[in-house]
């Protein structure tokens, strides 16, 4: 029983051209001689290789692991040997290269061990999501967003939408899967119902697929509604389908989960079923081979990493008839720059049209401002304004006009009477904006690192300044304390004052002297090591200085042994000698009993002084007669001291 169908704005009706690829059932495309597995088959961070060149791998074996939250692992599509891990051309409109794992197949198609989760209905939802993550499942109908990330949302979900619309012309991969494998789709839906607990499950399908509609209704349970929608492009867009089936509009810049909906492609649903119930990772997909250049158009199950040239040979493509080779459909696909690029998880079609079937686009003419593009836009944008802003590089205005809400469906380009490739301008503008934002992030990161470094240097300088101030304050305090102690000691005891002065003089070296024994041992060990090295060098060179060096080594060894045996001796000597010397000098000065001099020397000194005094007296007779009395008194005093010294010494 159908649910209500709402309407969406815009849309176009291009020729469908689907019948030519529906003439035969799904076929297996075979095993190519070589598989090229790009490390990035999904949106997000590329996978990280787990294998090295020369490794033998089995079918289903994991060869690359997740490298972040938004990432997906990769598995070997068949058995063989890893022969290269290098950059190869990949499926991209620019023809760029990217890192790939290259496997030379052995043809045996030998599986690794598969571990089904047959009891999934009794497992925790987190266990099932982790199995989906490890199976490498990503969206197979759109941009390749990792399915485990989408299913692990913490927002309440009341509606599960399955996308079976497949509105793009020529492509029938989903249509034939719904016709031939409807039971597998329902098995995958059952797992998703267990995970999400939605209130309703809606499977949307266009009314131009009667065989698929009948097949789905034959196996669908009562709680899964098959909703048939009118055929219009691009009703298969995620946001457009949600609006068609539920009437809810996903906000600009938002996600379906913001309105309580999760939307999955039916091919992704089958991949989830195979991963959980069969233990098989995502290693193949259904791809449409179509276009008049194919002698055998149809849908094939192809191993991921299979070169496009292998599929062209399988479909018996006439190269001389191909005008251009397109991956995807004529509306959203892109022309391949290299036919050797591999099939990836999102490769749903290889289109090989003839020139008559799909002629080159005519040259673009000037915009006539007719507004037809705005009428065709399913996202209710203003394509004409976006076009002018894109040409002018006005990124701020592009974002104000919601450029990133454009799903690049091509409806505007298809309807443009001037043949302007509008979507190409939008894609280029998006790339420029993303690059500018990436550059801004790098600049901001560099700025933060610079500011953090400056703050760290300033903090270190402030700490050093604080340490210097603390040391200066401590030194000032010690000096004041020493001055006070010295003054107090000077007024009470000269000997103690001398002791304090000696201590103050050596205060800056106290710590060194206190640890002199430890320092002496370390210094002796260092000198002994250096001496031994010199001795060894001299012996090897045959030098005549060997005896001297040997003597030095022996002497240092003896000194080191003595220092280690009595470590307190040096410390006591260093601290005691200056103090004792100061005490002795102070006691001698106080008692006036300096060491007695020799009497003979004393008499000689007095005689010398007397002779000098007499000479001055004689000179004063002429030059300073007024000072004669003073000089004469000095001579008399010295004569008395000399006489007393001679008498004491017993000298006549």
XYZ file of C-alpha atoms in Angstrom:
652
model
C 0.000 0.000 0.000
C 1.418 3.343 -1.092
C 2.177 6.123 1.319
C 1.456 9.739 0.435
C 3.787 11.284 -2.158
C 4.696 14.955 -1.789
C 6.112 17.250 -4.468
C 9.538 18.765 -5.031
C 10.457 21.936 -6.907
C 12.120 21.953 -10.308
C 13.279 18.879 -12.161
C 13.546 17.885 -15.823
C 12.611 14.910 -18.014
C 15.619 13.804 -20.099
C 15.345 10.678 -22.301
C 15.631 7.590 -20.083
C 17.476 5.178 -22.426
C 17.280 2.333 -19.885
C 15.916 -0.533 -21.962
C 19.147 -1.380 -23.767
C 20.916 -2.524 -20.553
C 17.955 -4.585 -19.268
C 17.937 -7.252 -21.977
C 19.946 -9.830 -19.972
C 20.300 -10.763 -16.275
C 23.226 -9.818 -14.072
C 26.473 -11.432 -15.219
C 29.828 -11.839 -13.496
C 32.469 -9.728 -15.243
C 35.233 -12.207 -14.467
C 38.601 -11.840 -12.742
C 41.048 -9.483 -14.490
C 44.775 -10.151 -14.529
C 45.416 -7.176 -12.271
C 43.373 -5.199 -9.744
C 44.120 -1.594 -8.772
C 42.625 -0.727 -5.352
C 42.621 3.039 -4.607
C 43.130 3.796 -0.910
C 40.308 6.328 -1.116
C 37.015 4.930 -2.423
C 34.976 6.994 0.017
C 34.531 10.466 1.436
C 36.984 11.140 4.243
C 40.528 10.086 5.094
C 42.143 7.503 2.776
C 42.703 4.038 4.229
C 46.127 3.000 5.568
C 47.796 -0.025 3.885
C 48.301 -3.190 5.953
C 50.214 -5.125 3.290
C 53.601 -4.739 1.657
C 54.904 -5.546 -1.789
C 55.271 -9.277 -2.231
C 52.546 -10.271 0.225
C 50.083 -12.953 -0.872
C 46.474 -12.074 -0.085
C 43.228 -14.028 -0.045
C 39.813 -12.950 -1.225
C 38.107 -10.880 1.472
C 41.347 -10.291 3.401
C 41.698 -6.792 4.806
C 44.536 -4.989 3.014
C 44.011 -1.454 4.365
C 42.496 -0.178 7.589
C 40.567 2.901 8.695
C 42.745 5.959 9.143
C 40.253 8.111 11.029
C 36.616 8.341 12.077
C 35.361 9.158 8.580
C 37.237 6.417 6.751
C 36.694 2.851 5.557
C 38.936 -0.226 5.272
C 39.658 -2.085 2.034
C 39.700 -5.799 1.261
C 41.224 -7.931 -1.454
C 38.528 -8.614 -4.112
C 40.250 -11.890 -5.029
C 43.362 -13.866 -4.166
C 46.756 -12.946 -5.552
C 50.004 -11.139 -4.782
C 50.634 -7.484 -3.980
C 53.012 -6.194 -6.644
C 52.955 -2.447 -6.035
C 51.752 0.286 -3.707
C 52.016 3.433 -5.774
C 50.183 6.308 -7.404
C 47.932 5.264 -10.299
C 45.250 7.107 -12.302
C 41.865 6.926 -10.574
C 38.273 7.648 -11.577
C 38.185 11.436 -11.421
C 37.235 14.134 -13.898
C 40.677 15.766 -13.551
C 42.557 12.576 -14.412
C 44.612 12.842 -11.229
C 46.575 10.001 -9.644
C 46.305 8.689 -6.085
C 47.917 5.950 -3.935
C 46.707 2.457 -4.873
C 47.416 -1.164 -3.907
C 48.082 -3.258 -7.025
C 47.283 -6.998 -6.883
C 48.242 -9.508 -9.556
C 45.446 -12.072 -9.403
C 46.116 -15.829 -9.388
C 42.712 -16.899 -10.785
C 41.966 -19.289 -7.913
C 39.636 -16.801 -6.155
C 40.494 -18.349 -2.766
C 38.514 -16.931 0.152
C 39.920 -16.099 3.560
C 37.966 -17.228 6.625
C 34.487 -15.700 6.742
C 32.760 -15.173 10.091
C 28.995 -14.550 9.716
C 27.057 -12.828 12.497
C 24.024 -15.108 12.296
C 22.868 -14.091 15.783
C 22.755 -10.370 14.981
C 19.259 -10.051 16.430
C 20.685 -10.743 19.910
C 23.757 -8.536 19.531
C 24.286 -4.983 20.693
C 23.703 -2.427 17.914
C 27.244 -1.140 18.432
C 28.621 -4.603 17.562
C 26.659 -4.650 14.303
C 27.768 -1.127 13.372
C 31.384 -2.084 14.036
C 31.019 -5.111 11.748
C 29.605 -2.803 9.049
C 32.551 -0.486 9.576
C 35.103 -3.287 9.324
C 33.413 -4.572 6.153
C 34.325 -1.295 4.445
C 30.758 -0.415 3.439
C 30.233 3.074 2.034
C 27.321 4.621 0.182
C 27.144 2.974 -3.250
C 24.686 5.326 -4.876
C 26.180 8.745 -4.190
C 29.351 10.219 -2.729
C 30.523 7.133 -0.834
C 29.966 8.295 2.750
C 31.000 5.534 5.226
C 27.761 3.816 6.273
C 28.884 3.026 9.833
C 29.336 6.748 10.554
C 25.862 7.508 9.208
C 24.240 4.723 11.249
C 26.035 5.676 14.481
C 24.144 8.976 14.779
C 23.035 10.019 18.253
C 19.992 11.888 16.906
C 16.542 10.297 17.169
C 15.534 8.593 13.913
C 11.886 7.878 13.184
C 12.054 7.189 9.435
C 14.286 4.917 7.362
C 14.272 5.754 3.640
C 15.610 3.309 1.033
C 16.562 4.899 -2.267
C 15.552 2.798 -5.266
C 14.614 5.697 -7.534
C 17.688 5.646 -9.809
C 16.556 8.613 -11.873
C 19.766 9.116 -13.879
C 19.310 8.230 -17.582
C 20.921 4.998 -18.882
C 21.757 3.559 -15.418
C 19.868 0.384 -14.404
C 22.189 -1.156 -11.777
C 19.747 -0.596 -8.903
C 16.721 -1.473 -11.013
C 17.989 -4.939 -11.935
C 19.123 -5.575 -8.366
C 15.612 -4.786 -7.112
C 14.225 -7.151 -9.720
C 16.606 -10.077 -9.164
C 17.683 -9.686 -5.508
C 14.662 -8.240 -3.733
C 14.977 -10.813 -0.944
C 18.507 -9.636 -0.113
C 17.258 -6.050 0.058
C 14.605 -7.047 2.595
C 17.202 -8.959 4.624
C 19.329 -5.819 4.799
C 16.306 -3.718 5.762
C 15.586 -6.080 8.677
C 19.084 -5.464 10.057
C 18.661 -1.696 9.682
C 15.296 -1.834 11.467
C 16.949 -3.615 14.383
C 19.702 -0.973 14.526
C 17.605 2.188 14.166
C 14.189 1.182 15.543
C 12.399 3.516 13.064
C 8.667 4.114 13.239
C 8.341 3.712 9.466
C 10.398 2.290 6.590
C 9.812 3.794 3.141
C 11.337 2.383 -0.060
C 11.017 4.889 -2.880
C 10.962 3.740 -6.509
C 9.993 5.497 -9.751
C 6.909 4.398 -11.642
C 8.971 3.513 -14.744
C 10.213 0.279 -13.103
C 7.169 -2.035 -12.994
C 9.173 -5.291 -12.807
C 11.176 -4.060 -9.830
C 8.020 -2.775 -8.099
C 6.357 -6.167 -8.449
C 9.429 -8.042 -7.215
C 9.746 -5.837 -4.116
C 6.057 -6.039 -3.212
C 6.198 -9.822 -3.480
C 8.719 -10.104 -0.624
C 8.224 -6.905 1.412
C 6.906 -7.343 4.964
C 3.940 -5.281 6.069
C 6.066 -2.756 7.943
C 8.059 -1.837 4.808
C 6.143 0.497 2.480
C 6.956 0.457 -1.234
C 6.298 4.039 -2.335
C 6.011 4.630 -6.094
C 6.909 8.182 -7.128
C 6.491 9.963 -10.484
C 9.417 9.736 -12.883
C 11.292 13.010 -12.810
C 14.960 13.869 -12.638
C 16.534 14.304 -10.026
C 13.994 12.764 -7.635
C 16.710 10.291 -6.608
C 18.726 12.964 -4.811
C 18.837 12.246 -1.078
C 17.204 15.481 0.034
C 14.725 15.418 -2.852
C 13.625 11.850 -2.091
C 13.187 12.617 1.602
C 10.991 15.560 0.680
C 9.016 13.414 -1.783
C 8.330 10.628 0.731
C 7.987 12.530 4.011
C 7.332 16.169 3.130
C 10.275 17.146 5.337
C 12.850 19.562 3.967
C 16.442 19.085 5.102
C 17.740 22.524 6.173
C 20.516 24.269 4.275
C 23.840 22.844 5.397
C 22.051 20.171 7.433
C 21.814 16.389 7.307
C 18.815 14.057 6.972
C 19.326 13.032 10.605
C 18.451 16.617 11.575
C 14.856 15.898 10.496
C 14.773 12.364 11.934
C 15.570 10.496 8.705
C 18.353 8.188 7.501
C 18.530 7.460 3.778
C 20.454 4.538 2.255
C 20.825 3.220 -1.284
C 19.411 -0.258 -1.905
C 22.847 -1.515 -3.089
C 24.281 -0.396 0.252
C 21.479 -2.294 1.993
C 22.455 -5.528 0.206
C 26.122 -4.951 1.158
C 25.073 -4.672 4.822
C 23.139 -7.942 4.554
C 26.144 -9.749 3.032
C 28.536 -8.345 5.645
C 26.404 -9.370 8.629
C 24.778 -12.628 7.572
C 27.462 -13.981 5.219
C 30.620 -12.410 6.673
C 31.592 -10.918 3.293
C 33.167 -7.447 3.092
C 32.380 -5.045 0.277
C 34.571 -6.289 -2.603
C 32.249 -6.044 -5.609
C 29.302 -4.109 -6.951
C 26.755 -4.126 -9.812
C 27.756 -1.775 -12.654
C 25.804 -0.915 -15.803
C 27.556 -1.205 -19.168
C 25.531 0.788 -21.659
C 25.693 2.944 -24.728
C 25.412 2.125 -28.408
C 29.151 1.373 -28.660
C 28.606 -1.773 -26.539
C 27.677 -4.868 -28.513
C 26.618 -6.575 -25.258
C 25.211 -3.919 -22.930
C 23.935 -5.065 -19.563
C 24.643 -5.152 -15.841
C 27.639 -6.998 -14.448
C 28.890 -7.840 -10.992
C 32.427 -6.503 -11.060
C 35.260 -6.796 -8.543
C 36.413 -3.493 -7.087
C 39.689 -2.439 -8.660
C 38.856 -3.951 -12.055
C 40.228 -1.718 -14.866
C 37.613 -0.165 -17.132
C 39.396 -1.735 -20.126
C 38.412 -5.171 -18.785
C 34.733 -4.162 -18.739
C 34.959 -2.702 -22.228
C 36.269 -6.041 -23.444
C 33.558 -7.923 -21.531
C 30.804 -5.801 -23.109
C 32.442 -6.038 -26.550
C 32.749 -2.290 -26.885
C 33.604 -0.976 -30.371
C 36.323 1.569 -29.648
C 35.998 3.183 -33.050
C 32.390 4.129 -32.284
C 32.951 5.663 -28.846
C 32.701 9.453 -28.853
C 33.767 9.673 -25.204
C 33.829 7.322 -22.247
C 31.764 8.394 -19.246
C 31.743 7.015 -15.706
C 28.233 7.519 -14.367
C 25.271 8.849 -16.318
C 25.071 11.680 -18.859
C 23.781 14.137 -16.247
C 26.134 13.697 -13.277
C 28.871 11.521 -14.725
C 32.300 12.658 -15.959
C 34.455 11.838 -18.946
C 37.317 9.450 -18.222
C 40.769 10.731 -19.138
C 42.272 7.214 -18.894
C 40.582 3.917 -19.741
C 42.754 2.010 -17.282
C 41.192 3.612 -14.188
C 39.672 1.095 -11.723
C 36.088 0.518 -10.693
C 35.423 1.810 -7.158
C 32.563 1.510 -4.671
C 30.588 4.355 -6.278
C 31.059 3.284 -9.933
C 27.500 2.458 -10.975
C 27.825 2.860 -14.770
C 30.223 2.896 -17.705
C 28.596 4.772 -20.578
C 30.105 4.388 -24.068
C 27.870 6.418 -26.406
C 28.409 6.996 -30.079
C 28.747 10.494 -31.471
C 25.207 10.323 -32.860
C 23.811 9.095 -29.555
C 25.503 11.685 -27.352
C 27.064 14.408 -29.514
C 29.573 16.840 -28.062
C 27.918 19.835 -26.393
C 27.547 22.871 -28.631
C 29.550 25.996 -27.799
C 28.197 28.100 -24.962
C 26.525 31.378 -25.784
C 25.797 34.433 -23.701
C 23.275 34.138 -20.892
C 19.926 35.619 -21.938
C 18.605 35.775 -18.358
C 15.555 33.673 -19.231
C 15.303 32.084 -15.772
C 14.647 28.551 -17.070
C 17.561 27.243 -14.990
C 15.918 28.551 -11.805
C 12.679 26.766 -12.701
C 14.578 23.489 -13.198
C 16.646 23.653 -9.995
C 15.413 21.027 -7.487
C 17.161 22.834 -4.619
C 15.336 26.146 -5.243
C 18.586 27.997 -5.899
C 19.310 30.832 -8.334
C 21.632 29.190 -10.895
C 21.967 32.363 -12.959
C 23.256 34.384 -9.977
C 25.572 31.551 -8.957
C 26.942 31.536 -12.500
C 27.789 35.243 -12.439
C 29.309 35.052 -8.957
C 31.372 32.011 -10.004
C 32.756 33.803 -13.032
C 33.631 36.848 -10.902
C 35.171 34.763 -8.114
C 32.892 36.320 -5.487
C 33.071 33.502 -2.981
C 31.298 35.326 -0.169
C 28.246 35.961 -2.350
C 28.287 32.350 -3.570
C 28.067 31.124 -0.004
C 25.354 33.655 0.815
C 23.362 32.174 -2.081
C 23.904 28.609 -0.724
C 26.231 27.287 -3.419
C 26.923 24.155 -1.386
C 23.235 23.215 -1.435
C 23.715 22.514 -5.148
C 23.689 18.727 -5.709
C 25.320 19.130 -9.137
C 22.473 17.258 -10.798
C 22.924 19.144 -14.057
C 19.240 20.052 -14.468
C 20.183 23.706 -14.949
C 22.779 22.913 -17.613
C 20.363 20.537 -19.367
C 17.639 23.172 -19.556
C 19.858 26.147 -20.455
C 19.025 27.384 -23.999
C 22.460 29.019 -24.230
C 24.223 25.704 -23.562
C 26.210 27.158 -20.664
C 27.894 24.378 -18.621
C 26.615 25.841 -15.365
C 27.523 22.852 -13.199
C 31.163 23.077 -14.297
C 31.313 26.631 -12.978
C 29.764 25.543 -9.682
C 32.195 22.647 -9.258
C 35.172 24.908 -9.924
C 33.866 27.524 -7.470
C 33.323 24.880 -4.781
C 36.883 23.648 -5.257
C 38.238 27.198 -4.959
C 36.245 27.844 -1.788
C 37.371 24.561 -0.228
C 40.994 25.385 -1.075
C 40.649 28.890 0.363
C 39.155 27.465 3.558
C 41.954 24.895 3.794
C 44.544 27.664 3.357
C 42.783 29.744 6.013
C 42.835 26.792 8.415
C 46.542 26.285 7.810
C 47.219 29.985 8.340
C 45.187 30.006 11.560
C 47.007 26.909 12.764
C 50.354 28.536 11.998
C 49.224 31.695 13.809
C 48.197 29.704 16.882
C 51.531 27.883 16.904
C 53.419 31.196 16.610
C 51.398 32.812 19.406
C 51.867 29.759 21.597
C 55.618 29.900 20.996
C 55.751 33.616 21.798
C 53.746 33.049 24.972
C 56.053 30.195 25.957
C 59.184 32.304 25.392
C 57.670 35.196 27.341
C 56.750 32.859 30.181
C 60.281 31.443 30.287
C 61.757 34.952 30.295
C 59.461 35.994 33.129
C 60.436 32.888 35.088
C 64.135 33.640 34.562
C 63.630 37.255 35.625
C 61.771 36.103 38.734
C 64.584 33.673 39.540
C 67.195 36.415 39.093
C 65.202 38.759 41.323
C 64.832 36.026 43.938
C 68.572 35.342 43.876
C 69.366 39.066 44.160
C 66.945 39.439 47.050
C 68.426 36.403 48.793
C 71.966 37.739 48.292
C 70.913 41.136 49.632
C 69.332 39.518 52.665
C 72.412 37.402 53.321
C 74.624 40.507 53.036
C 72.447 42.393 55.511
C 72.475 39.465 57.937
C 76.246 39.146 57.588
C 76.733 42.888 58.195
C 74.580 42.744 61.331
C 76.421 39.700 62.682
C 79.805 41.234 61.880
C 78.912 44.501 63.577
C 77.655 42.696 66.639
C 80.734 40.529 66.806
C 83.089 43.557 66.340
C 81.636 45.263 69.396
C 81.928 42.187 71.570
C 84.821 40.045 70.477
C 87.492 40.887 67.856
C 88.308 37.243 67.414
C 84.692 36.389 66.631
C 84.565 39.397 64.285
C 87.554 38.021 62.401
C 85.827 34.665 62.187
C 82.657 36.253 60.799
C 84.634 38.321 58.273
C 86.396 35.207 57.063
C 83.087 33.407 56.713
C 81.556 36.360 54.862
C 84.536 36.549 52.506
C 84.175 32.917 51.601
C 80.354 32.849 51.554
C 80.160 32.664 47.777
C 82.343 29.531 47.828
C 80.818 27.755 50.813
C 78.646 25.397 48.800
C 81.582 24.437 46.628
C 83.831 23.806 49.668
C 81.066 21.884 51.449
C 80.897 19.518 48.528
C 84.612 19.584 47.824
C 85.020 15.910 48.602
C 82.375 14.868 46.081
C 83.688 17.302 43.459
C 87.254 16.169 44.108
C 86.342 12.514 43.524
C 84.505 13.399 40.288
C 87.388 15.582 39.083
C 89.953 12.905 39.906
C 87.925 10.268 38.075
C 87.672 12.517 35.025
C 91.413 13.314 35.096
C 92.284 9.632 35.569
C 90.121 8.634 32.561
C 91.797 11.274 30.386
C 95.240 10.191 31.566
C 94.517 6.547 30.763
C 93.355 7.507 27.261
C 96.588 9.479 26.702
C 98.633 6.550 28.022
C 96.911 4.093 25.705
C 97.448 6.400 22.723
C 101.119 6.866 23.622
C 101.663 3.101 23.992
C 100.046 2.380 20.617
C 102.183 5.113 18.998
C 105.395 3.941 20.722
C 105.951 7.371 22.300
C 108.852 8.006 24.697
C 106.430 9.725 27.110
C 104.931 6.403 28.246
C 106.846 6.320 31.600
C 105.771 9.870 32.455
C 102.179 9.153 31.568
C 102.239 5.891 33.544
C 103.559 7.774 36.579
C 100.762 10.335 36.229
C 98.157 7.547 36.013
C 99.533 5.875 39.150
C 99.572 9.147 41.040
C 96.015 9.990 40.077
C 94.868 6.467 40.985
C 96.430 6.869 44.444
C 94.839 10.299 44.953
C 91.450 8.938 43.879
C 91.722 6.003 46.276
C 92.620 8.363 49.162
C 89.753 10.701 48.325
C 87.266 7.808 48.273
C 88.696 6.298 51.494
C 88.508 9.564 53.487
C 85.952 11.860 51.771
C 85.621 14.167 54.814
C 89.285 15.140 54.980
C 89.233 17.599 52.088
C 85.964 19.100 53.282
C 87.298 19.647 56.835
C 90.516 21.151 55.565
C 88.737 23.487 53.175
C 86.443 24.785 55.888
C 88.828 24.811 58.881
C 92.094 26.335 57.583
C 90.832 29.848 56.721
C 88.927 30.162 59.957
C 91.859 28.994 62.110
C 94.193 31.337 60.307
C 91.810 34.248 60.918
C 91.547 33.310 64.610
C 95.330 33.236 64.982
C 95.756 36.612 63.343
C 93.054 38.195 65.498
C 94.532 36.782 68.719
C 98.003 38.048 67.820
C 96.698 41.520 67.027
C 94.651 41.689 70.241
C 97.428 40.581 72.558
C 100.075 42.596 70.749
C 102.159 39.474 70.648
C 102.863 39.002 67.027
C 105.628 36.580 66.357
C 108.849 38.010 68.044
C 111.439 39.361 65.731
C 115.262 38.788 65.955
C 117.016 41.336 68.349
C 119.838 41.859 65.915
C 117.396 42.708 63.169
C 115.614 45.159 65.465
C 118.923 46.978 66.322
C 119.749 47.177 62.626
C 116.365 48.694 61.833
C 116.803 51.315 64.640
C 120.313 52.221 63.443
C 119.003 52.690 59.900
C 116.160 54.882 61.113
C 118.615 56.944 63.292
C 120.933 57.529 60.357
C 118.025 58.712 58.243
C 116.856 61.066 61.044
C 120.356 62.595 61.389
C 120.509 63.235 57.643
C 117.186 65.065 57.792
C 118.492 67.110 60.814
C 121.604 68.134 58.890
C 119.563 69.183 55.866
C 117.161 71.209 58.050
C 119.999 73.485 59.233
C 119.927 75.220 55.838
C 116.476 74.504 54.432
C 114.128 74.478 57.473
C 115.744 76.073 60.522
C 112.331 76.379 62.163
C 112.038 72.535 62.274
C 115.470 71.885 63.848
C 113.977 71.379 67.294
C 111.537 68.731 66.080
C 114.158 66.847 64.068
C 116.554 66.976 67.039
C 113.822 65.505 69.337
C 113.308 62.636 66.903
C 117.045 61.893 66.794
C 117.261 61.909 70.584
C 114.293 59.513 70.897
C 115.794 57.064 68.396
C 119.156 57.164 70.174
C 117.349 56.231 73.422
C 115.522 53.299 71.761
C 118.771 52.101 70.183
C 120.599 52.252 73.477
C 117.784 50.357 75.214
C 117.721 47.670 72.483
C 121.504 47.182 72.681
C 121.340 46.972 76.463
C 118.583 44.356 76.307
C 120.469 42.346 73.747
C 123.789 42.711 75.613
C 125.450 44.504 72.722
C 127.981 47.324 73.500
